[in-house]
CSV table of C-alpha atoms in Angstrom, one decimal:
chain,number,residue,atom,x,y,z
A,1,MET,CA,173.5,39.4,-63.2
A,2,TRP,CA,173.6,42.1,-60.5
A,3,GLU,CA,169.9,41.6,-59.6
A,4,ALA,CA,170.5,37.8,-59.4
A,5,ILE,CA,173.4,38.3,-57.0
A,6,THR,CA,171.6,40.6,-54.7
A,7,GLU,CA,168.4,38.6,-54.7
A,8,GLY,CA,167.3,37.6,-51.2
A,9,ALA,CA,167.1,33.9,-51.9
A,10,ASN,CA,170.7,33.9,-53.4
A,11,LEU,CA,172.0,35.8,-50.4
A,12,GLN,CA,170.3,33.4,-48.0
A,13,ARG,CA,171.9,30.4,-49.8
A,14,ALA,CA,175.3,32.2,-49.7
A,15,TRP,CA,174.9,32.7,-45.9
A,16,LYS,CA,174.0,29.0,-45.3
A,17,GLN,CA,177.1,27.9,-47.3
A,18,VAL,CA,179.4,30.3,-45.4
A,19,ARG,CA,177.9,29.1,-42.1
A,20,ALA,CA,178.4,25.5,-43.0
A,21,ASN,CA,182.1,26.1,-44.0
A,22,ARG,CA,182.6,27.7,-40.6
A,23,GLY,CA,186.0,29.5,-40.7
A,24,ALA,CA,187.8,32.0,-38.6
A,25,PRO,CA,186.9,35.7,-38.2
A,26,GLY,CA,188.4,38.3,-40.5
A,27,VAL,CA,190.1,41.6,-39.7
A,28,ASP,CA,187.0,42.9,-37.9
A,29,GLY,CA,187.0,40.0,-35.5
A,30,MET,CA,183.4,39.1,-36.2
A,31,SER,CA,182.6,35.4,-35.8
A,32,ILE,CA,180.1,33.2,-37.7
A,33,GLU,CA,177.9,33.1,-34.6
A,34,ALA,CA,177.8,36.9,-34.2
A,35,PHE,CA,177.0,37.7,-37.8
A,36,PRO,CA,173.2,37.1,-38.0
A,37,ALA,CA,172.5,39.6,-35.2
A,38,TRP,CA,174.8,42.2,-36.8
A,39,ALA,CA,173.4,41.7,-40.3
A,40,LYS,CA,169.8,42.1,-39.0
A,41,GLU,CA,170.8,45.5,-37.8
A,42,HIS,CA,173.1,46.7,-40.6
A,43,TRP,CA,172.0,44.9,-43.7
A,44,LYS,CA,169.9,47.7,-45.2
A,45,GLU,CA,172.9,50.0,-45.0
A,46,ILE,CA,175.2,47.4,-46.7
A,47,ALA,CA,172.6,46.8,-49.4
A,48,ALA,CA,172.4,50.5,-50.1
A,49,LEU,CA,176.2,50.8,-50.4
A,50,LEU,CA,176.2,47.8,-52.8
A,51,GLU,CA,173.4,49.3,-54.9
A,52,ASP,CA,175.1,52.7,-55.2
A,53,GLY,CA,178.5,51.1,-56.0
A,54,LYS,CA,180.1,52.5,-52.9
A,55,TYR,CA,180.7,49.4,-50.9
A,56,GLN,CA,184.4,48.9,-50.0
A,57,PRO,CA,185.4,45.4,-48.9
A,58,LYS,CA,187.6,45.0,-45.8
A,59,PRO,CA,191.2,43.8,-46.2
A,60,VAL,CA,191.8,40.1,-45.7
A,61,ARG,CA,193.5,38.7,-42.7
A,62,ARG,CA,196.8,36.9,-43.5
A,63,VAL,CA,197.3,33.5,-42.0
A,64,GLU,CA,200.3,31.2,-42.6
A,65,ILE,CA,199.9,27.4,-42.6
A,66,ASP,CA,202.5,24.7,-43.0
A,67,LYS,CA,202.7,22.9,-46.4
A,68,PRO,CA,203.0,19.1,-46.2
A,69,GLY,CA,206.3,19.2,-48.1
A,70,GLY,CA,207.7,22.1,-46.1
A,71,GLY,CA,207.4,25.9,-46.4
A,72,LYS,CA,204.4,28.1,-45.7
A,73,ARG,CA,201.2,28.7,-47.5
A,74,LEU,CA,199.6,32.2,-47.2
A,75,LEU,CA,195.9,32.3,-46.7
A,76,GLY,CA,193.7,35.4,-46.9
A,77,ILE,CA,190.7,35.2,-44.6
A,78,PRO,CA,188.0,37.8,-45.6
A,79,SER,CA,185.5,39.0,-43.1
A,80,VAL,CA,182.2,37.1,-42.7
A,81,LEU,CA,180.3,39.8,-44.5
A,82,ASP,CA,182.7,39.7,-47.5
A,83,ARG,CA,182.6,35.9,-47.5
A,84,VAL,CA,178.8,36.0,-47.8
A,85,ILE,CA,178.9,38.6,-50.7
A,86,GLN,CA,181.7,36.7,-52.5
A,87,GLN,CA,179.7,33.5,-52.1
A,88,ALA,CA,176.7,35.2,-53.6
A,89,ILE,CA,178.7,36.4,-56.6
A,90,ALA,CA,180.3,32.9,-57.0
A,91,GLN,CA,176.9,31.2,-57.1
A,92,VAL,CA,175.6,33.3,-59.9
A,93,LEU,CA,178.8,33.7,-61.8
A,94,SER,CA,179.5,30.0,-61.7
A,95,LYS,CA,176.2,29.2,-63.5
A,96,GLU,CA,177.1,31.7,-66.2
A,97,VAL,CA,180.6,30.6,-66.9
A,98,ASP,CA,180.9,26.9,-65.8
A,99,GLY,CA,179.3,25.5,-68.9
A,100,SER,CA,182.0,27.1,-71.1
A,101,PHE,CA,185.0,25.6,-69.1
A,102,HIS,CA,187.0,22.8,-70.7
A,103,PRO,CA,185.8,19.3,-69.8
A,104,SER,CA,189.4,18.4,-68.6
A,105,SER,CA,189.1,21.0,-65.8
A,106,TYR,CA,187.9,19.2,-62.6
A,107,GLY,CA,188.6,21.6,-59.7
A,108,PHE,CA,185.9,23.4,-57.8
A,109,ARG,CA,183.2,22.6,-60.4
A,110,PRO,CA,179.8,21.1,-59.8
A,111,GLY,CA,179.7,17.5,-60.9
A,112,LYS,CA,183.5,17.3,-61.1
A,113,SER,CA,186.0,15.7,-58.7
A,114,ALA,CA,189.6,14.8,-58.2
A,115,HIS,CA,188.7,11.2,-58.7
A,116,GLN,CA,187.5,12.0,-62.3
A,117,ALA,CA,190.8,13.8,-62.9
A,118,ILE,CA,193.0,10.9,-62.0
A,119,GLN,CA,190.8,8.5,-63.8
A,120,GLN,CA,191.1,10.5,-67.0
A,121,LEU,CA,194.9,10.4,-66.7
A,122,GLN,CA,194.6,6.6,-66.2
A,123,ALA,CA,192.5,6.3,-69.4
A,124,ASP,CA,195.0,8.5,-71.4
A,125,LYS,CA,197.9,6.3,-70.1
A,126,GLN,CA,196.2,3.2,-71.3
A,127,SER,CA,195.9,4.7,-74.7
A,128,GLY,CA,199.7,5.1,-75.0
A,129,HIS,CA,200.4,8.5,-73.5
A,130,VAL,CA,203.0,7.3,-71.0
A,131,GLN,CA,205.2,10.4,-70.6
A,132,ALA,CA,204.2,13.2,-68.3
A,133,VAL,CA,204.9,16.9,-68.2
A,134,ASP,CA,204.4,17.8,-64.5
A,135,LEU,CA,204.3,21.6,-64.2
A,136,ASP,CA,204.1,23.5,-60.9
A,137,LEU,CA,202.9,27.1,-61.0
A,138,GLU,CA,205.0,29.1,-58.6
A,139,LYS,CA,202.8,30.6,-55.9
A,140,PHE,CA,199.9,30.7,-58.3
A,141,PHE,CA,197.2,32.3,-56.1
A,142,ASP,CA,199.7,34.9,-54.9
A,143,ARG,CA,200.9,35.7,-58.4
A,144,VAL,CA,197.7,36.0,-60.5
A,145,ASN,CA,198.1,39.1,-62.6
A,146,HIS,CA,195.1,41.4,-62.1
A,147,GLU,CA,195.2,43.0,-65.6
A,148,VAL,CA,195.2,39.6,-67.3
A,149,LEU,CA,192.3,38.4,-65.0
A,150,LYS,CA,190.2,41.5,-65.6
A,151,ARG,CA,190.7,41.2,-69.4
A,152,LEU,CA,189.4,37.6,-69.3
A,153,LEU,CA,186.5,38.6,-67.0
A,154,ARG,CA,185.4,41.4,-69.4
A,155,LYS,CA,185.2,38.7,-72.2
A,156,ARG,CA,182.6,36.8,-70.1
A,157,LEU,CA,180.8,39.5,-68.1
A,158,THR,CA,178.9,42.5,-69.4
A,159,ASP,CA,177.5,43.8,-66.1
A,160,GLN,CA,179.9,46.6,-65.1
A,161,ARG,CA,178.6,46.7,-61.5
A,162,VAL,CA,179.8,43.0,-60.9
A,163,LEU,CA,183.1,43.7,-62.6
A,164,ARG,CA,183.7,46.8,-60.4
A,165,LEU,CA,182.9,44.9,-57.2
A,166,ILE,CA,185.2,42.0,-58.1
A,167,GLY,CA,187.9,44.6,-58.9
A,168,ARG,CA,187.5,46.0,-55.4
A,169,TYR,CA,187.9,42.6,-53.8
A,170,LEU,CA,191.1,42.1,-55.8
A,171,ARG,CA,192.5,45.4,-54.5
A,172,ALA,CA,191.1,45.2,-51.0
A,173,GLY,CA,194.6,44.7,-49.4
A,174,VAL,CA,195.9,42.4,-46.8
A,175,GLU,CA,196.5,43.0,-43.1
A,176,VAL,CA,200.0,41.6,-42.4
A,177,THR,CA,200.1,42.8,-38.8
A,178,SER,CA,197.6,44.4,-36.4
A,179,GLY,CA,196.5,47.6,-38.0
A,180,ARG,CA,199.0,47.5,-40.9
A,181,VAL,CA,197.5,46.9,-44.3
A,182,GLU,CA,199.5,46.2,-47.5
A,183,PRO,CA,197.9,46.9,-50.9
A,184,THR,CA,197.4,43.9,-53.2
A,185,ARG,CA,198.7,44.6,-56.7
A,186,GLU,CA,198.5,40.9,-57.7
A,187,GLY,CA,197.1,37.6,-56.6
A,188,VAL,CA,193.7,36.4,-55.3
A,189,PRO,CA,193.3,35.6,-51.6
A,190,GLN,CA,193.5,31.8,-51.1
A,191,GLY,CA,190.7,31.4,-48.7
A,192,GLY,CA,187.9,33.5,-50.2
A,193,PRO,CA,184.9,31.8,-51.8
A,194,LEU,CA,185.4,33.6,-55.1
A,195,SER,CA,189.1,32.8,-55.6
A,196,PRO,CA,188.6,29.2,-57.0
A,197,LEU,CA,186.2,30.4,-59.7
A,198,LEU,CA,188.5,33.3,-60.6
A,199,ALA,CA,191.4,30.8,-60.9
A,200,ASN,CA,189.3,28.6,-63.2
A,201,ILE,CA,188.4,31.6,-65.4
A,202,LEU,CA,192.1,32.5,-65.7
A,203,LEU,CA,193.4,28.9,-66.3
A,204,ASP,CA,190.7,28.1,-68.8
A,205,GLU,CA,192.9,30.0,-71.3
A,206,LEU,CA,195.6,27.4,-70.7
A,207,ASP,CA,193.1,24.6,-71.2
A,208,ARG,CA,192.0,26.0,-74.5
A,209,GLU,CA,195.6,26.4,-75.6
A,210,LEU,CA,196.4,22.8,-74.7
A,211,GLU,CA,193.3,21.6,-76.6
A,212,LYS,CA,194.2,23.6,-79.6
A,213,ARG,CA,197.6,21.9,-79.6
A,214,GLY,CA,196.0,18.5,-79.3
A,215,HIS,CA,197.4,17.6,-75.9
A,216,ARG,CA,196.0,15.1,-73.4
A,217,PHE,CA,195.8,16.7,-69.9
A,218,ALA,CA,193.9,16.9,-66.7
A,219,ARG,CA,193.7,20.0,-64.4
A,220,TYR,CA,192.5,20.4,-60.9
A,221,ALA,CA,192.7,24.1,-60.0
A,222,ASP,CA,196.4,25.1,-60.4
A,223,ASP,CA,197.6,21.4,-60.5
A,224,PHE,CA,197.8,19.9,-64.0
A,225,ILE,CA,199.5,17.1,-65.8
A,226,ILE,CA,200.1,17.0,-69.6
A,227,LEU,CA,200.6,13.5,-71.2
A,228,THR,CA,202.5,12.7,-74.4
A,229,ARG,CA,203.6,9.6,-76.2
A,230,SER,CA,207.4,10.2,-76.1
A,231,VAL,CA,210.1,11.8,-74.0
A,232,ARG,CA,211.1,14.1,-76.9
A,233,ALA,CA,207.6,15.4,-77.3
A,234,ALA,CA,207.2,15.9,-73.5
A,235,ARG,CA,210.4,18.0,-73.4
A,236,ARG,CA,209.2,20.1,-76.3
A,237,VAL,CA,205.8,20.6,-74.6
A,238,TYR,CA,207.4,21.6,-71.3
A,239,GLU,CA,209.4,24.4,-72.8
A,240,SER,CA,206.7,25.7,-75.1
A,241,ILE,CA,204.0,25.8,-72.4
A,242,ARG,CA,206.4,27.4,-70.0
A,243,GLN,CA,207.0,30.3,-72.5
A,244,TRP,CA,203.3,30.5,-73.2
A,245,LEU,CA,202.4,30.8,-69.6
A,246,GLU,CA,204.9,33.6,-68.9
A,247,ARG,CA,204.0,35.5,-72.1
A,248,ARG,CA,200.2,35.2,-72.1
A,249,LEU,CA,199.1,34.7,-68.5
A,250,ARG,CA,202.3,36.2,-66.8
A,251,LEU,CA,202.6,33.1,-64.6
A,252,LYS,CA,205.9,31.5,-63.7
A,253,ILE,CA,206.8,27.8,-63.5
A,254,ASN,CA,208.6,26.5,-60.4
A,255,ALA,CA,211.6,24.8,-62.1
A,256,ALA,CA,212.5,22.9,-58.9
A,257,LYS,CA,209.2,21.2,-58.7
A,258,SER,CA,208.5,20.8,-62.4
A,259,ARG,CA,209.8,17.9,-64.5
A,260,VAL,CA,209.4,15.5,-67.4
A,261,CYS,CA,209.1,11.9,-66.4
A,262,GLY,CA,207.2,8.6,-66.9
A,263,VAL,CA,203.5,8.9,-65.9
A,264,GLU,CA,204.0,6.3,-63.2
A,265,GLU,CA,206.5,8.5,-61.4
A,266,VAL,CA,204.1,11.4,-61.1
A,267,GLU,CA,202.0,12.0,-57.9
A,268,PHE,CA,198.8,13.9,-58.8
A,269,LEU,CA,196.3,14.9,-56.2
A,270,SER,CA,197.9,12.5,-53.8
A,271,PHE,CA,197.5,9.5,-56.1
A,272,ARG,CA,199.9,7.5,-58.4
A,273,LEU,CA,199.3,5.3,-61.4
A,274,ARG,CA,200.6,1.7,-61.1
A,275,GLY,CA,199.9,-0.5,-64.1
A,276,ARG,CA,196.1,-0.5,-64.5
A,277,ARG,CA,195.6,0.6,-60.9
A,278,ILE,CA,195.2,4.0,-59.1
A,279,VAL,CA,197.0,3.9,-55.7
A,280,ALA,CA,197.2,6.3,-52.8
A,281,SER,CA,200.6,7.8,-52.3
A,282,LYS,CA,202.9,6.4,-49.7
A,283,ALA,CA,203.1,9.8,-48.0
A,284,GLU,CA,199.3,9.9,-47.5
A,285,VAL,CA,199.2,6.4,-46.1
A,286,ALA,CA,202.0,7.3,-43.7
A,287,GLU,CA,200.1,10.4,-42.7
A,288,PHE,CA,196.9,8.4,-42.2
A,289,ARG,CA,198.6,6.0,-39.7
A,290,HIS,CA,200.2,9.0,-37.9
A,291,ARG,CA,196.9,10.8,-37.6
A,292,VAL,CA,195.1,7.6,-36.4
A,293,LYS,CA,197.8,7.1,-33.7
A,294,GLU,CA,197.2,10.7,-32.5
A,295,LEU,CA,193.4,10.1,-32.3
A,296,THR,CA,193.8,6.8,-30.5
A,297,GLY,CA,196.7,7.9,-28.3
A,298,ARG,CA,196.1,6.5,-24.8
A,299,SER,CA,197.3,9.7,-23.2
A,300,TRP,CA,194.8,12.0,-24.9
A,301,GLY,CA,192.6,13.1,-22.0
A,302,VAL,CA,189.2,13.2,-23.6
A,303,SER,CA,186.0,11.1,-23.2
A,304,MET,CA,185.7,7.9,-25.4
A,305,ARG,CA,182.5,9.4,-27.0
A,306,TYR,CA,184.5,12.5,-28.1
A,307,ARG,CA,187.4,10.3,-29.3
A,308,ILE,CA,185.2,8.1,-31.4
A,309,LYS,CA,183.4,11.1,-32.9
A,310,GLU,CA,186.7,12.7,-34.0
A,311,LEU,CA,188.1,9.5,-35.2
A,312,ASN,CA,185.0,8.6,-37.2
A,313,SER,CA,185.0,12.0,-38.8
A,314,TYR,CA,188.6,11.6,-39.9
A,315,LEU,CA,188.1,8.1,-41.2
A,316,ARG,CA,185.0,8.9,-43.2
A,317,GLY,CA,186.8,11.9,-44.9
A,318,TRP,CA,190.0,10.0,-45.5
A,319,CYS,CA,188.4,6.9,-46.8
A,320,GLY,CA,185.9,8.8,-48.9
A,321,TYR,CA,188.8,10.3,-50.8
A,322,PHE,CA,191.5,7.6,-50.8
A,323,SER,CA,189.5,4.4,-51.0
A,324,ILE,CA,189.7,4.3,-54.8
A,325,GLY,CA,193.4,3.9,-54.4
A,326,LEU,CA,193.4,1.2,-51.8
A,327,LYS,CA,193.2,-2.6,-52.1
A,328,TRP,CA,190.9,-4.6,-49.8
A,329,ARG,CA,193.6,-6.5,-47.9
A,330,PRO,CA,195.5,-3.5,-46.4
A,331,VAL,CA,192.1,-2.0,-45.4
A,332,VAL,CA,191.3,-5.2,-43.4
A,333,GLU,CA,194.7,-5.1,-41.7
A,334,TRP,CA,194.2,-1.4,-40.7
A,335,ASP,CA,190.7,-2.3,-39.4
A,336,LYS,CA,192.3,-4.9,-37.1
A,337,TRP,CA,195.0,-2.5,-36.0
A,338,LEU,CA,192.5,0.3,-35.3
A,339,ARG,CA,190.3,-2.0,-33.2
A,340,ARG,CA,193.3,-3.1,-31.2
A,341,ARG,CA,194.2,0.5,-30.5
A,342,MET,CA,190.7,1.3,-29.3
A,343,ARG,CA,190.8,-1.7,-27.0
A,344,MET,CA,194.1,-0.3,-25.6
A,345,CYS,CA,192.4,3.1,-25.0
A,346,TRP,CA,189.5,1.5,-23.1
A,347,TRP,CA,191.8,-0.6,-21.0
A,348,LYS,CA,193.8,2.5,-20.0
A,349,ARG,CA,190.5,4.2,-19.2
A,350,TRP,CA,189.6,1.4,-16.8
A,351,ARG,CA,191.9,2.5,-14.0
A,352,GLY,CA,192.6,0.1,-11.2
A,353,VAL,CA,192.3,-3.7,-10.8
A,354,ARG,CA,188.7,-3.7,-9.5
A,355,CYS,CA,187.4,-1.5,-12.2
A,356,ARG,CA,189.0,-3.7,-14.9
A,357,VAL,CA,187.7,-6.9,-13.4
A,358,ARG,CA,184.2,-5.3,-13.1
A,359,GLU,CA,184.2,-4.1,-16.7
A,360,LEU,CA,185.4,-7.5,-18.0
A,361,LEU,CA,182.8,-9.3,-16.1
A,362,LYS,CA,180.1,-7.0,-17.6
A,363,LEU,CA,181.3,-7.9,-21.0
A,364,GLY,CA,181.0,-11.7,-20.4
A,365,CYS,CA,184.6,-12.7,-19.4
A,366,ASP,CA,184.9,-15.4,-16.7
A,367,GLN,CA,186.0,-14.2,-13.3
A,368,LYS,CA,189.3,-16.2,-13.2
A,369,ARG,CA,190.5,-14.8,-16.5
A,370,ALA,CA,189.3,-11.3,-15.7
A,371,VAL,CA,191.3,-11.2,-12.4
A,372,GLN,CA,194.4,-12.7,-14.0
A,373,THR,CA,194.3,-10.1,-16.8
A,374,ALA,CA,193.6,-7.2,-14.5
A,375,LEU,CA,196.5,-8.1,-12.2
A,376,THR,CA,199.1,-8.5,-15.0
A,377,ARG,CA,201.9,-5.9,-15.4
A,378,LYS,CA,202.1,-6.2,-19.2
A,379,SER,CA,201.9,-3.0,-21.3
A,380,PHE,CA,198.6,-1.6,-22.5
A,381,TRP,CA,199.4,-2.5,-26.1
A,382,ARG,CA,200.1,-6.2,-25.2
A,383,LEU,CA,197.0,-6.4,-23.1
A,384,SER,CA,194.8,-5.1,-26.0
A,385,ARG,CA,195.4,-8.5,-27.7
A,386,THR,CA,194.8,-10.8,-24.8
A,387,TYR,CA,191.9,-13.4,-24.8
A,388,ALA,CA,190.1,-11.5,-22.0
A,389,THR,CA,190.0,-8.1,-23.6
A,390,GLN,CA,189.0,-9.4,-27.0
A,391,LEU,CA,186.4,-11.8,-25.6
A,392,GLY,CA,184.8,-8.8,-23.9
A,393,MET,CA,185.5,-5.9,-26.4
A,394,THR,CA,184.5,-7.8,-29.5
A,395,ASN,CA,184.2,-6.3,-32.9
A,396,ASP,CA,180.4,-6.1,-32.5
A,397,TRP,CA,180.8,-4.4,-29.2
A,398,LEU,CA,183.1,-1.8,-30.6
A,399,LYS,CA,180.6,-1.2,-33.4
A,400,GLU,CA,177.9,-0.7,-30.8
A,401,GLN,CA,180.0,2.0,-29.2
A,402,GLY,CA,179.9,3.9,-32.5
A,403,LEU,CA,183.3,3.0,-34.1
A,404,VAL,CA,183.0,2.9,-37.9
A,405,SER,CA,184.6,0.1,-39.9
A,406,LEU,CA,187.2,0.9,-42.6
A,407,GLY,CA,186.1,-2.1,-44.5
A,408,GLU,CA,182.5,-0.9,-44.7
A,409,LEU,CA,183.7,2.6,-45.8
A,410,TRP,CA,185.9,1.0,-48.5
A,411,SER,CA,183.0,-1.2,-49.7
A,412,ALA,CA,180.7,1.8,-49.9
A,413,VAL,CA,183.1,3.5,-52.3
A,414,HIS,CA,183.9,0.4,-54.5
A,415,TYR,CA,180.4,-1.2,-54.4
A,416,PRO,CA,178.0,1.7,-53.8
A,417,GLN,CA,174.9,-0.2,-55.1
A,418,SER,CA,175.6,-3.3,-53.0
A,419,LYS,CA,173.4,-3.9,-49.9
A,420,ALA,CA,175.6,-6.7,-48.7
A,421,LYS,CA,177.3,-6.5,-45.3
A,422,LEU,CA,181.1,-6.3,-44.9
A,423,ARG,CA,182.7,-9.6,-45.7
A,424,GLN,CA,182.4,-11.9,-42.8
A,425,GLN,CA,185.6,-13.1,-41.2
A,426,PRO,CA,186.0,-16.6,-39.6
A,427,GLU,CA,184.8,-16.9,-36.1
A,428,GLN,CA,188.2,-17.1,-34.6
A,429,ALA,CA,189.5,-14.1,-36.5
A,430,ASN,CA,186.5,-12.1,-35.4
A,431,LEU,CA,187.2,-13.1,-31.8
A,432,TRP,CA,190.9,-12.3,-31.8
A,433,GLY,CA,190.9,-9.4,-34.3
A,434,TRP,CA,193.6,-11.1,-36.5
């Protein structure tokens, strides 16, 4: 395994992946852009240290980010060099161990996705498993027990050089303030390329225990739901699994966020189950509207080209994930709302009466209506729905400017094989955006 990890082609793939992920500098301050020149000069020295077993990883840089539900999440940012080495280890180790993972594990695995996890829960619900055991592991990545993890790694790996290097990464320490490093006696840094794979190796023990007991479940990294047929069974499972986790894996359950309830009350991976449908959570929909308002705010002083680029990037990512939990009709309404907000941004950008008249005339509006609209003192939002603005800034014109359609993104998810265009709206609706 060591030879496969340090092979030139594997290291090159690891660098390409780290570069694609971007990311902030580690404790040494080296950026992604500066790394190639540095590696060209120093890689022989690093390779020799790795081969002799003397390479010592740098501490990770601690970063705090806000959690959606409140509180802080601690991230550990390794240096670029350590990210490349960790990625090289993960690529080889994943091929060795992934095939032995339980099929109900969906997080950070090739060919697996969050959509498959929620779809499995939906299938189990339809088979009569309607009670859920929703367990939250308290600060999982910060509380991983190193001795337990090493014991499980030794079961899967025989190459001692790989085991020793992983051990050094676990004990590398964390820089809490400039120049002050704390030792890490537990946990895996949430932010390193190797951490998700180590988490799956640890929690595969939980998967096998649940399978041995005959439970239906789905797990995505440290998020998992167990389904039972009755409330009594769910309560029994809750208590027994809590004790097992504390005894065998030395992990604690967050009692405030864990519960036994009906499966339709559970939010899993930002989705909920409603009857035969999978729906996006209300909180995610509200966050979507909030974020789109920010990106289409008329006071954001950026060019329209940059605005559309950022907006399209967000829409593609959000729809790619949440479209399976959305109906067609709300998507159509959001499309209309989004186009109206973009018309508002363009109208604000056309400063002055003459500029607005000139732009409307270019877009085919008659002179009288263009002058009347440009002279009005109505708000930008109201003017974005007038005959003149929508006659000029039609849906087709917005598409020519590069704006993506939510409807087309939704259709690509629900009908990936279809070559048909987005459903055509009546002429008047297309003109007015209603």
